[in-house]
């Protein structure tokens, strides 16, 4: 099972919107609505930001939103803030009943 | 609320077995509603899913690690464990335990909503 493909880095200015893509196959991202997104600050454990493609856990800002089209899922951060600077990972359940993570994206707030 | 804490040796010699434990507090580990799992992150690299254990003891492992990994649960101690044998320097990583999914009244879910803080394991002689 190969890792899902994400851009290595994305950047934006405060207040702008950015989108991170996560590309898989019909056996993972495209086959299930079980895509989730995680934020990880340096030295910290990952934090769930989006589950089941587009749902936000309680306490996560509504500036974070998720979507999916075909084999590609996306995370959009609107109204970018300095605290959003972190690494982001997507994950998907797969047809083999295993999980796979994305390659990770470093978000920089300019 | 549910909290997880990893524990185990921080240094393991090459060819030996890495053994970690995750202690669950604030909730029931024996609930048939939850799945438990392990994830690791080598220094400077991304997250890698290691495996899950489901209610009843069913396990699923990353195919790349399957021949070396065992995940088990001890409900009496409210712990689940990871064993990775024949380790090499490539197994040096921060290891996280997490609640990795579960079952609700209406459906299954497959995401990691509760994480431990992580524990660093170095493989070196």
Short mmCIF file of C-alpha atoms in Angstrom, two decimals:
data_model
loop_
_atom_site.label_atom_id
_atom_site.label_comp_id
_atom_site.label_asym_id
_atom_site.label_seq_id
_atom_site.Cartn_x
_atom_site.Cartn_y
_atom_site.Cartn_z
CA UNK A 1 0.00 0.00 0.00
CA UNK A 2 1.64 3.27 -1.11
CA UNK A 3 1.43 6.49 0.84
CA UNK A 4 -1.13 9.02 -0.34
CA UNK A 5 0.44 11.90 -2.28
CA UNK A 6 0.46 15.41 -0.80
CA UNK A 7 2.43 18.50 -1.83
CA UNK A 8 5.56 18.89 0.27
CA UNK A 9 4.78 22.48 1.13
CA UNK A 10 2.09 25.13 0.82
CA UNK A 11 2.32 28.73 1.94
CA UNK A 12 0.06 31.73 2.26
CA UNK A 13 -0.23 35.12 3.87
CA UNK A 14 -2.35 35.77 6.94
CA UNK A 15 -6.03 35.98 6.02
CA UNK A 16 -5.62 34.09 2.78
CA UNK A 17 -6.99 30.64 1.97
CA UNK A 18 -4.88 27.64 1.07
CA UNK A 19 -5.76 24.15 -0.10
CA UNK A 20 -3.80 20.95 0.45
CA UNK A 21 -4.47 18.00 -1.84
CA UNK A 22 -4.28 14.31 -1.01
CA UNK A 23 -4.26 11.91 -3.94
CA UNK A 24 -4.81 8.19 -3.65
CA UNK A 25 -6.55 5.47 -5.61
CA UNK A 26 -9.96 3.87 -5.93
CA UNK A 27 -8.85 1.41 -3.23
CA UNK A 28 -8.54 4.12 -0.60
CA UNK A 29 -9.48 7.80 -1.03
CA UNK A 30 -11.75 7.20 -4.00
CA UNK A 31 -13.44 4.15 -2.61
CA UNK A 32 -14.50 5.32 0.83
CA UNK A 33 -15.61 8.46 2.65
CA UNK A 34 -13.13 7.62 5.39
CA UNK A 35 -10.59 10.37 4.72
CA UNK A 36 -9.28 12.25 7.75
CA UNK A 37 -6.84 15.11 8.24
CA UNK A 38 -4.36 15.73 11.05
CA UNK A 39 -2.43 18.82 12.16
CA UNK A 40 0.95 18.35 13.81
CA UNK A 41 2.99 21.09 15.43
CA UNK A 42 6.71 20.42 16.06
CA UNK A 43 7.29 18.00 18.91
CA UNK A 44 3.58 17.40 19.41
CA UNK A 45 1.22 14.54 18.71
CA UNK A 46 -1.03 14.86 15.67
CA UNK A 47 -4.49 16.35 16.18
CA UNK A 48 -7.61 15.31 14.27
CA UNK A 49 -8.93 18.24 12.22
CA UNK A 50 -11.34 16.63 9.74
CA UNK A 51 -12.95 13.17 9.66
CA UNK A 52 -15.00 11.35 7.06
CA UNK A 53 -13.96 13.79 4.33
CA UNK A 54 -15.67 16.91 5.59
CA UNK A 55 -16.69 16.66 9.25
CA UNK A 56 -15.06 18.78 11.95
CA UNK A 57 -14.62 17.46 15.49
CA UNK A 58 -15.94 19.60 18.28
CA UNK A 59 -13.52 22.42 19.04
CA UNK A 60 -11.90 22.62 15.61
CA UNK A 61 -12.22 26.00 13.95
CA UNK A 62 -14.69 26.30 11.07
CA UNK A 63 -11.84 27.82 9.07
CA UNK A 64 -10.88 24.22 8.34
CA UNK A 65 -12.94 22.38 5.74
CA UNK A 66 -12.58 19.19 3.73
CA UNK A 67 -13.84 17.83 0.45
CA UNK A 68 -13.27 15.02 -2.02
CA UNK A 69 -13.49 14.51 -5.75
CA UNK A 70 -12.68 11.13 -7.21
CA UNK A 71 -9.37 9.88 -5.85
CA UNK A 72 -8.32 13.27 -4.46
CA UNK A 73 -9.29 14.75 -1.11
CA UNK A 74 -8.59 18.34 -0.11
CA UNK A 75 -8.18 20.34 3.07
CA UNK A 76 -8.84 24.06 2.88
CA UNK A 77 -7.75 26.51 5.53
CA UNK A 78 -9.44 29.88 5.18
CA UNK A 79 -8.47 33.07 6.99
CA UNK A 80 -4.96 31.70 7.49
CA UNK A 81 -3.49 32.47 10.91
CA UNK A 82 0.02 32.19 12.32
CA UNK A 83 -1.09 29.31 14.56
CA UNK A 84 -2.00 27.27 11.47
CA UNK A 85 1.68 26.89 10.62
CA UNK A 86 2.25 23.16 11.05
CA UNK A 87 2.52 19.87 9.21
CA UNK A 88 -0.69 18.35 7.86
CA UNK A 89 -1.35 14.72 7.03
CA UNK A 90 -4.26 13.04 5.35
CA UNK A 91 -5.24 9.44 6.05
CA UNK A 92 -7.63 6.96 4.50
CA UNK A 93 -9.11 3.59 5.29
CA UNK A 94 -8.45 1.13 2.49
CA UNK A 95 -9.97 -1.89 0.79
CA UNK A 96 -7.43 -4.07 2.60
CA UNK A 97 -8.88 -2.99 5.96
CA UNK A 98 -5.69 -1.09 6.72
CA UNK A 99 -4.96 2.62 7.03
CA UNK A 100 -2.60 4.71 4.94
CA UNK A 101 -1.22 8.20 5.62
CA UNK A 102 -0.30 10.91 3.19
CA UNK A 103 3.26 12.07 2.66
CA UNK A 104 2.63 15.22 4.67
CA UNK A 105 2.49 18.94 3.84
CA UNK A 106 4.32 21.73 5.61
CA UNK A 107 2.16 24.84 5.81
CA UNK A 108 4.02 28.12 6.14
CA UNK A 109 2.34 31.39 7.05
CA UNK A 110 4.28 34.16 5.35
CA UNK B 1 -12.18 11.98 28.84
CA UNK B 2 -10.20 9.19 27.24
CA UNK B 3 -6.42 9.55 27.62
CA UNK B 4 -3.59 7.38 26.34
CA UNK B 5 0.01 7.10 27.59
CA UNK B 6 2.83 5.20 25.94
CA UNK B 7 5.61 3.57 27.97
CA UNK B 8 8.62 1.40 27.29
CA UNK B 9 12.39 1.41 26.77
CA UNK B 10 13.81 4.39 24.94
CA UNK B 11 16.80 2.42 23.64
CA UNK B 12 16.73 -0.97 21.92
CA UNK B 13 19.66 -2.86 20.46
CA UNK B 14 19.66 -3.93 16.80
CA UNK B 15 18.12 -7.38 16.17
CA UNK B 16 16.24 -7.25 19.49
CA UNK B 17 12.52 -6.77 20.13
CA UNK B 18 10.94 -3.36 20.69
CA UNK B 19 8.13 -3.56 23.26
CA UNK B 20 5.79 -0.68 24.09
CA UNK B 21 2.65 -0.40 26.16
CA UNK B 22 -0.22 2.04 25.95
CA UNK B 23 -2.25 2.63 29.10
CA UNK B 24 -5.84 3.76 28.67
CA UNK B 25 -7.51 5.99 31.25
CA UNK B 26 -10.81 7.82 31.42
CA UNK B 27 -12.67 5.10 29.57
CA UNK B 28 -13.03 1.40 28.95
CA UNK B 29 -10.46 -0.47 26.87
CA UNK B 30 -12.69 -3.49 26.65
CA UNK B 31 -15.49 -1.61 24.98
CA UNK B 32 -16.45 -3.34 21.79
CA UNK B 33 -17.01 0.13 20.38
CA UNK B 34 -13.35 1.07 20.06
CA UNK B 35 -10.36 0.15 17.92
CA UNK B 36 -6.81 0.72 19.16
CA UNK B 37 -3.61 1.16 17.20
CA UNK B 38 -0.01 2.26 16.83
CA UNK B 39 1.54 4.87 14.54
CA UNK B 40 5.20 5.86 14.26
CA UNK B 41 7.21 8.79 12.91
CA UNK B 42 10.92 8.50 12.10
CA UNK B 43 12.97 11.63 12.79
CA UNK B 44 12.15 14.33 10.25
CA UNK B 45 9.75 12.09 8.36
CA UNK B 46 6.03 11.48 8.03
CA UNK B 47 3.53 9.36 9.89
CA UNK B 48 3.39 5.60 9.31
CA UNK B 49 0.45 3.47 10.44
CA UNK B 50 1.70 0.27 12.12
CA UNK B 51 -1.47 -1.63 12.94
CA UNK B 52 -4.81 -1.89 14.73
CA UNK B 53 -6.49 -4.26 17.13
CA UNK B 54 -10.27 -4.54 17.11
CA UNK B 55 -12.75 -5.86 19.64
CA UNK B 56 -12.43 -9.60 19.89
CA UNK B 57 -8.72 -9.39 19.17
CA UNK B 58 -8.74 -9.12 15.39
CA UNK B 59 -5.59 -7.40 14.19
CA UNK B 60 -4.59 -5.65 10.99
CA UNK B 61 -1.01 -4.69 10.22
CA UNK B 62 0.89 -2.55 7.75
CA UNK B 63 2.01 -5.04 5.07
CA UNK B 64 5.53 -3.62 5.19
CA UNK B 65 5.83 -4.52 8.89
CA UNK B 66 3.46 -7.48 9.15
CA UNK B 67 6.13 -10.16 9.50
CA UNK B 68 7.65 -8.42 12.54
CA UNK B 69 4.68 -6.88 14.38
CA UNK B 70 2.32 -8.09 17.08
CA UNK B 71 -0.37 -5.95 18.75
CA UNK B 72 -2.24 -7.33 21.75
CA UNK B 73 -4.63 -6.17 24.47
CA UNK B 74 -4.64 -6.81 28.23
CA UNK B 75 -8.05 -5.61 29.37
CA UNK B 76 -7.33 -6.35 33.05
CA UNK B 77 -4.53 -3.79 32.99
CA UNK B 78 -6.34 -1.39 30.61
CA UNK B 79 -3.37 -1.63 28.27
CA UNK B 80 -2.59 -2.58 24.71
CA UNK B 81 0.89 -3.38 23.49
CA UNK B 82 3.19 -3.32 20.49
CA UNK B 83 6.00 -5.76 19.82
CA UNK B 84 8.31 -5.24 16.85
CA UNK B 85 11.04 -7.82 16.47
CA UNK B 86 14.38 -7.86 14.65
CA UNK B 87 14.68 -4.08 14.83
CA UNK B 88 17.20 -2.03 12.89
CA UNK B 89 18.16 1.64 12.89
CA UNK B 90 15.29 2.22 10.44
CA UNK B 91 12.86 1.50 13.30
CA UNK B 92 14.10 4.52 15.25
CA UNK B 93 11.06 6.75 15.62
CA UNK B 94 8.52 8.41 17.88
CA UNK B 95 5.84 5.81 18.53
CA UNK B 96 2.26 6.92 19.17
CA UNK B 97 -0.67 4.90 20.42
CA UNK B 98 -4.15 6.04 19.44
CA UNK B 99 -7.82 5.22 19.39
CA UNK B 100 -8.08 4.42 15.72
CA UNK B 101 -11.77 3.95 15.14
CA UNK B 102 -14.82 2.14 16.33
CA UNK B 103 -18.46 1.28 15.95
CA UNK B 104 -21.49 3.42 16.65
CA UNK B 105 -25.12 2.41 16.68
CA UNK B 106 -25.33 3.01 12.96
CA UNK B 107 -21.88 2.70 11.43
CA UNK B 108 -18.16 2.13 11.66
CA UNK B 109 -15.63 4.95 11.82
CA UNK B 110 -11.97 4.91 10.88
CA UNK B 111 -10.06 7.90 12.18
CA UNK B 112 -7.64 8.62 15.02
CA UNK B 113 -9.34 10.99 17.45
CA UNK B 114 -7.38 10.31 20.65
CA UNK B 115 -3.59 10.14 20.67
CA UNK B 116 -0.92 9.55 23.26
CA UNK B 117 1.88 12.08 23.51
CA UNK B 118 4.35 9.69 21.89
CA UNK B 119 7.50 7.99 23.06
CA UNK B 120 10.90 8.11 21.36
CA UNK B 121 12.59 4.79 20.64
CA UNK B 122 16.16 4.69 19.38
CA UNK B 123 17.67 1.53 17.92
CA UNK B 124 21.39 1.52 18.57
CA UNK B 125 24.06 -0.69 20.03
#
